[in-house]
Amino acid sequence: MGCMIGIDLGTTNCCMAVLREGVPTVIPGRQGHRTMPSVVAFADEGPEMVGLIAQRQAVTNPHRTIYGVKRLIGRKFDDEALQRFQAMVPYDVVAADNGDAWVQTRDDKYSPQEVSALLLREIKHCAEEFLGEPVTEAIVTVPAYFNDNQRQATKDAGKIAGLDIRHIINEPTAAALGYSTERGTDQCLAVFDLGGGTFDITLLRATDGVFEVLASNGDTFLGGNDFDQCLFEHLAKTFQDEHGHDLRDDPVAVQRLKEAAEAAKQELSTTETTAVNLPFLAAGTSGPLHLKIDALRRETLEELAAPLLSRLEAPCRRALDDAGISVGDLDQVLLVGGMTRMPAVQRKVEELFGEITARDSNPDEIVATGAAYQSGIMSGQLQDVVLLDVTPHSLGVKVKDDRMSVVIERNTTIPTSENKLFATTRPGQDYVDIEVYQGEHADADRNTYLGRFTLEDLPAKAAGKVTVLVTFMLDADGVLHVTAKETETGNNASVRIEPSSGLSQEKVGELVLYHAS
Ligand code: AMP
């Protein structure tokens, strides 16, 4: 049997850690850095490039350099947020046969699961080199606000990479586990996690080694990429105003502007002004055109980002409401994710939660460290620590008038199971069709459609005479399992599930073989 590691598979960067004799160690990537860019690139021919080398060649190969794929995983192509995402990246996002969002590069379409698998495979390789033994199992973290489709797809990515994902743990929960296990204190914590692509807020209580999540909320389409985009638009407009030349159609210029925008954003976290100098961005009638801004001010970034900063408020308020606690009950606010280094984000946290921010942890590593602790819990290395997480979304079925009938309420502790009784409505009806949704809206169609299942082989009787007890089981990974029993005979009704998205298990099997060869 191989070793188990903890992986933070971030939108922008990945980090991995292992627990040895109860102590977490961050595993370096190929170039020795403690995080690895979540970037995969395809050249004209030859193997894919992963991590830093993929990131370094992005300017010269923008169409085939894939980043931010975590924002696509488990999503539909016609998702409104996804259309905005397409406008932000130079590579093509296309619809797969089942409507899922995939990536088109070279002459092929790739599922986000495959691209994530390439990252995971590289992580597995680096960990094996570092540890000197096979790595076959992993704890992988996901945003707390990920839905069932996104979790399932993450598990498939692991399978394709040859890693058995033993447990999926929510990123903020992992951060709290990492933070509190190291300090061994009982406290009520808010974990404020703003990374490259997603925002999560989780409230939890740690008492005597029991970590109980009280509530989770967030936005899976709000992160550092959006802040970069604001600054990118500003730089492109500045250039256009000066030279009358729109750079947005030139992929190489776009990539250079994006990198400059992100670098300026990061720099403005520590300085009040920064310079942006990009020579030879385009060719004008009288020679090359350059972008030269001597003093880009922090204030300008904050003004541009004000709408994004406001979007952080509602999830925090909802989480406090759901947890039934007030700001005064919190002992610490733990900042996670690179974006929490931005002073305006820190001010927003203080505005929402007061001045109780824990600053003594590394926001880039704390999630992977927590995942490593979780691997210790699972392997028995770490005892007397229990994790009680919650499901952030309600789970239900579509009923009369397309309403959502909730079966499992949001913020229920997982694993959990709940029953619901269904009856036939027509004489002789020998099956029942049930559509499953995840979300909080009273109209089922405004929530995320997870799939449909059919209960088959029911006894043919008068309408309403056959009832079936359906059980929804949410496992500790937050993934749904459905079983059903015909109530009169106690016979198990067969359940045929047609997921709304994702790869079939046959396809995953094919990809495992393909990537192993
Ligand atoms: P993560 O997903 O946690 O790795 O966060 C990555 C995001 O944090 C990216 O959007 C980075 O640009 C951003 N980031 C990293 N360092 C800083 C910084 N010093 N100031 C502002 N943003 C940062």
mmCIF file of N, CA and C in Angstrom, residues 359-478:
data_model
loop_
_atom_site.group_PDB
_atom_site.id
_atom_site.type_symbol
_atom_site.label_atom_id
_atom_site.label_comp_id
_atom_site.label_asym_id
_atom_site.label_seq_id
_atom_site.Cartn_x
_atom_site.Cartn_y
_atom_site.Cartn_z
ATOM 1 N N ARG A 359 -3.304 36.308 12.293
ATOM 2 C CA ARG A 359 -2.380 36.584 11.186
ATOM 3 C C ARG A 359 -1.161 35.667 11.208
ATOM 4 N N ASP A 360 -1.164 34.708 12.168
ATOM 5 C CA ASP A 360 0.052 33.912 12.322
ATOM 6 C C ASP A 360 -0.004 32.581 11.584
ATOM 7 N N SER A 361 -0.639 32.557 10.416
ATOM 8 C CA SER A 361 -0.599 31.316 9.635
ATOM 9 C C SER A 361 -0.326 31.687 8.179
ATOM 10 N N ASN A 362 0.212 30.733 7.417
ATOM 11 C CA ASN A 362 0.527 31.014 6.018
ATOM 12 C C ASN A 362 -0.694 30.687 5.152
ATOM 13 N N PRO A 363 -1.323 31.721 4.554
ATOM 14 C CA PRO A 363 -2.571 31.462 3.821
ATOM 15 C C PRO A 363 -2.399 30.527 2.623
ATOM 16 N N ASP A 364 -1.152 30.385 2.140
ATOM 17 C CA ASP A 364 -0.934 29.508 0.981
ATOM 18 C C ASP A 364 -0.824 28.038 1.375
ATOM 19 N N GLU A 365 -0.469 27.786 2.625
ATOM 20 C CA GLU A 365 -0.148 26.403 3.006
ATOM 21 C C GLU A 365 -1.097 25.793 4.022
ATOM 22 N N ILE A 366 -1.899 26.635 4.657
ATOM 23 C CA ILE A 366 -2.676 26.141 5.795
ATOM 24 C C ILE A 366 -3.733 25.096 5.362
ATOM 25 N N VAL A 367 -4.244 25.234 4.132
ATOM 26 C CA VAL A 367 -5.273 24.288 3.671
ATOM 27 C C VAL A 367 -4.660 22.899 3.432
ATOM 28 N N ALA A 368 -3.503 22.874 2.751
ATOM 29 C CA ALA A 368 -2.840 21.585 2.510
ATOM 30 C C ALA A 368 -2.394 20.965 3.826
ATOM 31 N N THR A 369 -1.965 21.804 4.763
ATOM 32 C CA THR A 369 -1.557 21.298 6.075
ATOM 33 C C THR A 369 -2.742 20.623 6.768
ATOM 34 N N GLY A 370 -3.907 21.277 6.693
ATOM 35 C CA GLY A 370 -5.117 20.688 7.296
ATOM 36 C C GLY A 370 -5.490 19.380 6.619
ATOM 37 N N ALA A 371 -5.313 19.324 5.298
ATOM 38 C CA ALA A 371 -5.622 18.075 4.573
ATOM 39 C C ALA A 371 -4.669 16.972 5.027
ATOM 40 N N ALA A 372 -3.414 17.338 5.307
ATOM 41 C CA ALA A 372 -2.458 16.336 5.802
ATOM 42 C C ALA A 372 -2.892 15.843 7.182
ATOM 43 N N TYR A 373 -3.379 16.759 8.028
ATOM 44 C CA TYR A 373 -3.891 16.321 9.339
ATOM 45 C C TYR A 373 -5.061 15.350 9.150
ATOM 46 N N GLN A 374 -5.923 15.666 8.186
ATOM 47 C CA GLN A 374 -7.073 14.782 7.949
ATOM 48 C C GLN A 374 -6.597 13.393 7.512
ATOM 49 N N SER A 375 -5.512 13.350 6.731
ATOM 50 C CA SER A 375 -4.989 12.030 6.340
ATOM 51 C C SER A 375 -4.522 11.287 7.585
ATOM 52 N N GLY A 376 -4.011 12.038 8.574
ATOM 53 C CA GLY A 376 -3.593 11.432 9.832
ATOM 54 C C GLY A 376 -4.779 10.894 10.617
ATOM 55 N N ILE A 377 -5.905 11.618 10.544
ATOM 56 C CA ILE A 377 -7.119 11.140 11.234
ATOM 57 C C ILE A 377 -7.565 9.836 10.580
ATOM 58 N N MET A 378 -7.537 9.816 9.249
ATOM 59 C CA MET A 378 -8.042 8.636 8.532
ATOM 60 C C MET A 378 -7.131 7.424 8.693
ATOM 61 N N SER A 379 -5.829 7.686 8.797
ATOM 62 C CA SER A 379 -4.919 6.541 8.907
ATOM 63 C C SER A 379 -4.726 6.115 10.358
ATOM 64 N N GLY A 380 -5.312 6.856 11.294
ATOM 65 C CA GLY A 380 -5.194 6.495 12.703
ATOM 66 C C GLY A 380 -3.949 7.084 13.357
ATOM 67 N N GLN A 381 -3.148 7.825 12.547
ATOM 68 C CA GLN A 381 -1.942 8.456 13.104
ATOM 69 C C GLN A 381 -2.301 9.527 14.132
ATOM 70 N N LEU A 382 -3.441 10.184 13.865
ATOM 71 C CA LEU A 382 -3.875 11.289 14.729
ATOM 72 C C LEU A 382 -5.159 10.856 15.417
ATOM 73 N N GLN A 383 -5.100 10.728 16.730
ATOM 74 C CA GLN A 383 -6.311 10.274 17.416
ATOM 75 C C GLN A 383 -6.932 11.420 18.194
ATOM 76 N N ASP A 384 -8.167 11.183 18.653
ATOM 77 C CA ASP A 384 -8.892 12.164 19.466
ATOM 78 C C ASP A 384 -9.212 13.445 18.706
ATOM 79 N N VAL A 385 -9.209 13.384 17.375
ATOM 80 C CA VAL A 385 -9.657 14.544 16.595
ATOM 81 C C VAL A 385 -10.818 14.076 15.721
ATOM 82 N N VAL A 386 -11.924 14.789 15.798
ATOM 83 C CA VAL A 386 -13.113 14.406 15.026
ATOM 84 C C VAL A 386 -13.557 15.615 14.227
ATOM 85 N N LEU A 387 -13.925 15.370 12.988
ATOM 86 C CA LEU A 387 -14.345 16.463 12.122
ATOM 87 C C LEU A 387 -15.822 16.298 11.784
ATOM 88 N N LEU A 388 -16.625 17.303 12.098
ATOM 89 C CA LEU A 388 -18.043 17.235 11.750
ATOM 90 C C LEU A 388 -18.330 18.375 10.786
ATOM 91 N N ASP A 389 -18.425 18.037 9.499
ATOM 92 C CA ASP A 389 -18.639 19.085 8.490
ATOM 93 C C ASP A 389 -20.119 19.167 8.123
ATOM 94 N N VAL A 390 -20.475 20.153 7.325
ATOM 95 C CA VAL A 390 -21.884 20.316 6.930
ATOM 96 C C VAL A 390 -21.993 20.360 5.410
ATOM 97 N N THR A 391 -23.221 20.184 4.913
ATOM 98 C CA THR A 391 -23.454 20.405 3.491
ATOM 99 C C THR A 391 -23.896 21.850 3.303
ATOM 100 N N PRO A 392 -23.236 22.587 2.415
ATOM 101 C CA PRO A 392 -23.578 24.006 2.288
ATOM 102 C C PRO A 392 -24.858 24.269 1.493
ATOM 103 N N HIS A 393 -25.331 23.262 0.737
ATOM 104 C CA HIS A 393 -26.517 23.479 -0.107
ATOM 105 C C HIS A 393 -27.640 22.530 0.305
ATOM 106 N N SER A 394 -28.883 22.991 0.192
ATOM 107 C CA SER A 394 -30.011 22.082 0.406
ATOM 108 C C SER A 394 -30.121 21.147 -0.784
ATOM 109 N N LEU A 395 -30.685 19.992 -0.517
ATOM 110 C CA LEU A 395 -30.817 18.979 -1.560
ATOM 111 C C LEU A 395 -32.281 18.589 -1.626
ATOM 112 N N GLY A 396 -32.856 18.554 -2.799
ATOM 113 C CA GLY A 396 -34.274 18.230 -2.854
ATOM 114 C C GLY A 396 -34.697 17.712 -4.201
ATOM 115 N N VAL A 397 -36.013 17.552 -4.365
ATOM 116 C CA VAL A 397 -36.537 17.028 -5.621
ATOM 117 C C VAL A 397 -37.580 17.999 -6.169
ATOM 118 N N LYS A 398 -37.785 17.885 -7.485
ATOM 119 C CA LYS A 398 -38.777 18.759 -8.129
ATOM 120 C C LYS A 398 -40.163 18.133 -7.924
ATOM 121 N N VAL A 399 -41.109 18.939 -7.411
ATOM 122 C CA VAL A 399 -42.474 18.428 -7.220
ATOM 123 C C VAL A 399 -43.443 19.292 -8.016
ATOM 124 N N LYS A 400 -44.753 19.171 -7.720
ATOM 125 C CA LYS A 400 -45.805 19.881 -8.448
ATOM 126 C C LYS A 400 -45.442 21.362 -8.674
ATOM 127 N N ASP A 401 -45.842 21.885 -9.799
ATOM 128 C CA ASP A 401 -45.584 23.278 -10.180
ATOM 129 C C ASP A 401 -44.092 23.621 -10.189
ATOM 130 N N ASP A 402 -43.263 22.601 -10.425
ATOM 131 C CA ASP A 402 -41.811 22.796 -10.518
ATOM 132 C C ASP A 402 -41.203 23.378 -9.255
ATOM 133 N N ARG A 403 -41.867 23.125 -8.120
ATOM 134 C CA ARG A 403 -41.319 23.633 -6.864
ATOM 135 C C ARG A 403 -40.237 22.688 -6.356
ATOM 136 N N MET A 404 -39.386 23.213 -5.477
ATOM 137 C CA MET A 404 -38.312 22.425 -4.880
ATOM 138 C C MET A 404 -38.813 21.896 -3.535
ATOM 139 N N SER A 405 -38.841 20.573 -3.387
ATOM 140 C CA SER A 405 -39.187 20.008 -2.083
ATOM 141 C C SER A 405 -37.872 19.548 -1.439
ATOM 142 N N VAL A 406 -37.498 20.216 -0.339
ATOM 143 C CA VAL A 406 -36.178 19.962 0.253
ATOM 144 C C VAL A 406 -36.173 18.645 1.032
ATOM 145 N N VAL A 407 -35.185 17.820 0.774
ATOM 146 C CA VAL A 407 -35.045 16.555 1.508
ATOM 147 C C VAL A 407 -33.965 16.706 2.584
ATOM 148 N N ILE A 408 -32.832 17.291 2.217
ATOM 149 C CA ILE A 408 -31.785 17.554 3.213
ATOM 150 C C ILE A 408 -31.528 19.063 3.235
ATOM 151 N N GLU A 409 -31.708 19.664 4.405
ATOM 152 C CA GLU A 409 -31.544 21.123 4.540
ATOM 153 C C GLU A 409 -30.071 21.507 4.475
ATOM 154 N N ARG A 410 -29.803 22.728 4.003
ATOM 155 C CA ARG A 410 -28.406 23.173 3.997
ATOM 156 C C ARG A 410 -27.891 23.275 5.434
ATOM 157 N N ASN A 411 -26.588 23.169 5.566
ATOM 158 C CA ASN A 411 -25.920 23.222 6.861
ATOM 159 C C ASN A 411 -26.280 22.079 7.800
ATOM 160 N N THR A 412 -26.747 20.948 7.219
ATOM 161 C CA THR A 412 -26.933 19.731 8.011
ATOM 162 C C THR A 412 -25.555 19.067 8.137
ATOM 163 N N THR A 413 -25.261 18.530 9.314
ATOM 164 C CA THR A 413 -23.970 17.853 9.522
ATOM 165 C C THR A 413 -23.907 16.584 8.671
ATOM 166 N N ILE A 414 -22.778 16.374 7.999
ATOM 167 C CA ILE A 414 -22.620 15.167 7.169
ATOM 168 C C ILE A 414 -21.633 14.208 7.833
ATOM 169 N N PRO A 415 -21.719 12.886 7.578
ATOM 170 C CA PRO A 415 -22.719 12.251 6.722
ATOM 171 C C PRO A 415 -24.120 12.301 7.343
ATOM 172 N N THR A 416 -25.119 12.263 6.474
ATOM 173 C CA THR A 416 -26.501 12.295 6.940
ATOM 174 C C THR A 416 -27.373 11.543 5.953
ATOM 175 N N SER A 417 -28.532 11.076 6.438
ATOM 176 C CA SER A 417 -29.479 10.530 5.459
ATOM 177 C C SER A 417 -30.890 10.930 5.854
ATOM 178 N N GLU A 418 -31.716 11.150 4.848
ATOM 179 C CA GLU A 418 -33.104 11.553 5.064
ATOM 180 C C GLU A 418 -33.980 10.772 4.101
ATOM 181 N N ASN A 419 -35.239 10.544 4.518
ATOM 182 C CA ASN A 419 -36.174 9.784 3.675
ATOM 183 C C ASN A 419 -37.258 10.686 3.120
ATOM 184 N N LYS A 420 -37.837 10.249 2.035
ATOM 185 C CA LYS A 420 -39.028 10.924 1.501
ATOM 186 C C LYS A 420 -39.878 9.862 0.822
ATOM 187 N N LEU A 421 -41.207 9.997 0.987
ATOM 188 C CA LEU A 421 -42.116 8.997 0.427
ATOM 189 C C LEU A 421 -42.674 9.489 -0.907
ATOM 190 N N PHE A 422 -42.644 8.652 -1.924
ATOM 191 C CA PHE A 422 -43.214 9.007 -3.233
ATOM 192 C C PHE A 422 -44.288 7.990 -3.601
ATOM 193 N N ALA A 423 -45.345 8.452 -4.298
ATOM 194 C CA ALA A 423 -46.410 7.522 -4.689
ATOM 195 C C ALA A 423 -46.631 7.621 -6.185
ATOM 196 N N THR A 424 -47.176 6.543 -6.765
ATOM 197 C CA THR A 424 -47.525 6.585 -8.190
ATOM 198 C C THR A 424 -48.746 7.488 -8.366
ATOM 199 N N THR A 425 -48.917 8.014 -9.558
ATOM 200 C CA THR A 425 -50.073 8.906 -9.793
ATOM 201 C C THR A 425 -50.997 8.363 -10.878
ATOM 202 N N ARG A 426 -50.584 7.279 -11.560
ATOM 203 C CA ARG A 426 -51.417 6.724 -12.632
ATOM 204 C C ARG A 426 -51.663 5.238 -12.364
ATOM 205 N N PRO A 427 -52.817 4.704 -12.790
ATOM 206 C CA PRO A 427 -53.049 3.270 -12.591
ATOM 207 C C PRO A 427 -52.028 2.445 -13.379
ATOM 208 N N GLY A 428 -51.566 1.373 -12.802
ATOM 209 C CA GLY A 428 -50.644 0.469 -13.511
ATOM 210 C C GLY A 428 -49.245 1.021 -13.673
ATOM 211 N N GLN A 429 -48.984 2.163 -13.076
ATOM 212 C CA GLN A 429 -47.657 2.810 -13.253
ATOM 213 C C GLN A 429 -46.559 1.955 -12.593
ATOM 214 N N ASP A 430 -45.570 1.535 -13.380
ATOM 215 C CA ASP A 430 -44.554 0.653 -12.788
ATOM 216 C C ASP A 430 -43.193 1.336 -12.617
ATOM 217 N N TYR A 431 -43.179 2.662 -12.754
ATOM 218 C CA TYR A 431 -41.934 3.375 -12.461
ATOM 219 C C TYR A 431 -42.258 4.799 -11.993
ATOM 220 N N VAL A 432 -41.313 5.409 -11.302
ATOM 221 C CA VAL A 432 -41.456 6.819 -10.901
ATOM 222 C C VAL A 432 -40.155 7.526 -11.283
ATOM 223 N N ASP A 433 -40.307 8.694 -11.888
ATOM 224 C CA ASP A 433 -39.150 9.506 -12.279
ATOM 225 C C ASP A 433 -38.941 10.618 -11.260
ATOM 226 N N ILE A 434 -37.738 10.783 -10.797
ATOM 227 C CA ILE A 434 -37.494 11.835 -9.796
ATOM 228 C C ILE A 434 -36.289 12.675 -10.203
ATOM 229 N N GLU A 435 -36.468 14.006 -10.176
ATOM 230 C CA GLU A 435 -35.350 14.896 -10.542
ATOM 231 C C GLU A 435 -34.764 15.533 -9.290
ATOM 232 N N VAL A 436 -33.443 15.485 -9.174
ATOM 233 C CA VAL A 436 -32.778 15.972 -7.953
ATOM 234 C C VAL A 436 -32.084 17.314 -8.221
ATOM 235 N N TYR A 437 -32.269 18.230 -7.297
ATOM 236 C CA TYR A 437 -31.655 19.572 -7.419
ATOM 237 C C TYR A 437 -30.924 19.930 -6.132
ATOM 238 N N GLN A 438 -29.972 20.845 -6.267
ATOM 239 C CA GLN A 438 -29.231 21.326 -5.114
ATOM 240 C C GLN A 438 -29.281 22.851 -5.134
ATOM 241 N N GLY A 439 -29.682 23.448 -4.029
ATOM 242 C CA GLY A 439 -29.749 24.914 -3.992
ATOM 243 C C GLY A 439 -30.864 25.384 -3.079
ATOM 244 N N GLU A 440 -30.998 26.706 -2.994
ATOM 245 C CA GLU A 440 -31.906 27.270 -1.994
ATOM 246 C C GLU A 440 -33.171 27.888 -2.577
ATOM 247 N N HIS A 441 -33.290 27.947 -3.916
ATOM 248 C CA HIS A 441 -34.432 28.632 -4.501
ATOM 249 C C HIS A 441 -35.694 27.784 -4.446
ATOM 250 N N ALA A 442 -36.840 28.435 -4.252
ATOM 251 C CA ALA A 442 -38.099 27.673 -4.157
ATOM 252 C C ALA A 442 -38.485 27.066 -5.515
ATOM 253 N N ASP A 443 -38.035 27.703 -6.622
ATOM 254 C CA ASP A 443 -38.267 27.113 -7.954
ATOM 255 C C ASP A 443 -37.107 26.168 -8.258
ATOM 256 N N ALA A 444 -37.445 24.898 -8.455
ATOM 257 C CA ALA A 444 -36.386 23.897 -8.647
ATOM 258 C C ALA A 444 -35.451 24.289 -9.789
ATOM 259 N N ASP A 445 -36.021 24.804 -10.895
ATOM 260 C CA ASP A 445 -35.199 25.083 -12.075
ATOM 261 C C ASP A 445 -34.162 26.184 -11.846
ATOM 262 N N ARG A 446 -34.329 26.947 -10.795
ATOM 263 C CA ARG A 446 -33.341 28.005 -10.534
ATOM 264 C C ARG A 446 -32.209 27.496 -9.642
ATOM 265 N N ASN A 447 -32.284 26.211 -9.296
ATOM 266 C CA ASN A 447 -31.186 25.591 -8.537
ATOM 267 C C ASN A 447 -30.323 24.767 -9.484
ATOM 268 N N THR A 448 -29.284 24.117 -8.938
ATOM 269 C CA THR A 448 -28.409 23.290 -9.791
ATOM 270 C C THR A 448 -29.042 21.918 -9.978
ATOM 271 N N TYR A 449 -29.226 21.536 -11.221
ATOM 272 C CA TYR A 449 -29.807 20.229 -11.532
ATOM 273 C C TYR A 449 -28.707 19.182 -11.397
ATOM 274 N N LEU A 450 -28.913 18.190 -10.540
ATOM 275 C CA LEU A 450 -27.877 17.172 -10.340
ATOM 276 C C LEU A 450 -28.105 15.950 -11.207
ATOM 277 N N GLY A 451 -29.365 15.646 -11.455
ATOM 278 C CA GLY A 451 -29.640 14.464 -12.274
ATOM 279 C C GLY A 451 -31.021 13.926 -11.975
ATOM 280 N N ARG A 452 -31.382 12.901 -12.699
ATOM 281 C CA ARG A 452 -32.693 12.301 -12.451
ATOM 282 C C ARG A 452 -32.478 10.837 -12.139
ATOM 283 N N PHE A 453 -33.401 10.281 -11.362
ATOM 284 C CA PHE A 453 -33.331 8.838 -11.219
ATOM 285 C C PHE A 453 -34.713 8.254 -11.375
ATOM 286 N N THR A 454 -34.736 7.024 -11.828
ATOM 287 C CA THR A 454 -35.992 6.345 -12.102
ATOM 288 C C THR A 454 -36.079 5.133 -11.201
ATOM 289 N N LEU A 455 -37.212 5.007 -10.513
ATOM 290 C CA LEU A 455 -37.463 3.814 -9.709
ATOM 291 C C LEU A 455 -38.253 2.871 -10.604
ATOM 292 N N GLU A 456 -37.685 1.704 -10.838
ATOM 293 C CA GLU A 456 -38.296 0.820 -11.838
ATOM 294 C C GLU A 456 -38.852 -0.443 -11.207
ATOM 295 N N ASP A 457 -39.550 -1.224 -12.037
ATOM 296 C CA ASP A 457 -40.065 -2.540 -11.646
ATOM 297 C C ASP A 457 -41.010 -2.482 -10.447
ATOM 298 N N LEU A 458 -41.830 -1.419 -10.387
ATOM 299 C CA LEU A 458 -42.797 -1.342 -9.293
ATOM 300 C C LEU A 458 -43.992 -2.225 -9.636
ATOM 301 N N PRO A 459 -44.721 -2.773 -8.625
ATOM 302 C CA PRO A 459 -45.898 -3.595 -8.925
ATOM 303 C C PRO A 459 -46.996 -2.728 -9.560
ATOM 304 N N ALA A 460 -47.679 -3.233 -10.579
ATOM 305 C CA ALA A 460 -48.727 -2.450 -11.258
ATOM 306 C C ALA A 460 -49.989 -2.457 -10.400
ATOM 307 N N LYS A 461 -50.389 -1.306 -9.893
ATOM 308 C CA LYS A 461 -51.583 -1.199 -9.048
ATOM 309 C C LYS A 461 -52.312 0.097 -9.373
ATOM 310 N N ALA A 462 -53.403 0.356 -8.622
ATOM 311 C CA ALA A 462 -54.157 1.590 -8.854
ATOM 312 C C ALA A 462 -53.280 2.798 -8.496
ATOM 313 N N ALA A 463 -53.675 3.956 -9.035
ATOM 314 C CA ALA A 463 -52.894 5.174 -8.774
ATOM 315 C C ALA A 463 -52.773 5.436 -7.273
ATOM 316 N N GLY A 464 -51.622 5.786 -6.840
ATOM 317 C CA GLY A 464 -51.396 6.129 -5.430
ATOM 318 C C GLY A 464 -51.257 4.927 -4.516
ATOM 319 N N LYS A 465 -51.453 3.735 -5.067
ATOM 320 C CA LYS A 465 -51.409 2.544 -4.205
ATOM 321 C C LYS A 465 -49.984 2.008 -4.007
ATOM 322 N N VAL A 466 -49.086 2.488 -4.834
ATOM 323 C CA VAL A 466 -47.699 2.035 -4.661
ATOM 324 C C VAL A 466 -46.885 3.207 -4.110
ATOM 325 N N THR A 467 -46.295 2.982 -2.963
ATOM 326 C CA THR A 467 -45.457 4.059 -2.404
ATOM 327 C C THR A 467 -44.021 3.563 -2.246
ATOM 328 N N VAL A 468 -43.119 4.495 -2.460
ATOM 329 C CA VAL A 468 -41.706 4.142 -2.423
ATOM 330 C C VAL A 468 -40.994 5.092 -1.456
ATOM 331 N N LEU A 469 -40.235 4.516 -0.544
ATOM 332 C CA LEU A 469 -39.478 5.334 0.405
ATOM 333 C C LEU A 469 -38.077 5.552 -0.182
ATOM 334 N N VAL A 470 -37.796 6.804 -0.501
ATOM 335 C CA VAL A 470 -36.498 7.113 -1.109
ATOM 336 C C VAL A 470 -35.562 7.665 -0.029
ATOM 337 N N THR A 471 -34.356 7.145 0.023
ATOM 338 C CA THR A 471 -33.386 7.624 1.011
ATOM 339 C C THR A 471 -32.248 8.357 0.293
ATOM 340 N N PHE A 472 -32.013 9.583 0.730
ATOM 341 C CA PHE A 472 -30.883 10.369 0.233
ATOM 342 C C PHE A 472 -29.778 10.255 1.274
ATOM 343 N N MET A 473 -28.643 9.761 0.865
ATOM 344 C CA MET A 473 -27.521 9.661 1.796
ATOM 345 C C MET A 473 -26.408 10.579 1.304
ATOM 346 N N LEU A 474 -26.044 11.541 2.123
ATOM 347 C CA LEU A 474 -24.913 12.409 1.766
ATOM 348 C C LEU A 474 -23.717 11.890 2.537
ATOM 349 N N ASP A 475 -22.677 11.469 1.833
ATOM 350 C CA ASP A 475 -21.537 10.889 2.542
ATOM 351 C C ASP A 475 -20.622 12.001 3.084
ATOM 352 N N ALA A 476 -19.562 11.590 3.757
ATOM 353 C CA ALA A 476 -18.684 12.582 4.408
ATOM 354 C C ALA A 476 -17.981 13.478 3.395
ATOM 355 N N ASP A 477 -17.974 13.073 2.107
ATOM 356 C CA ASP A 477 -17.390 13.921 1.058
ATOM 357 C C ASP A 477 -18.410 14.930 0.518
ATOM 358 N N GLY A 478 -19.663 14.828 1.004
ATOM 359 C CA GLY A 478 -20.717 15.688 0.485
ATOM 360 C C GLY A 478 -21.274 15.171 -0.833
#
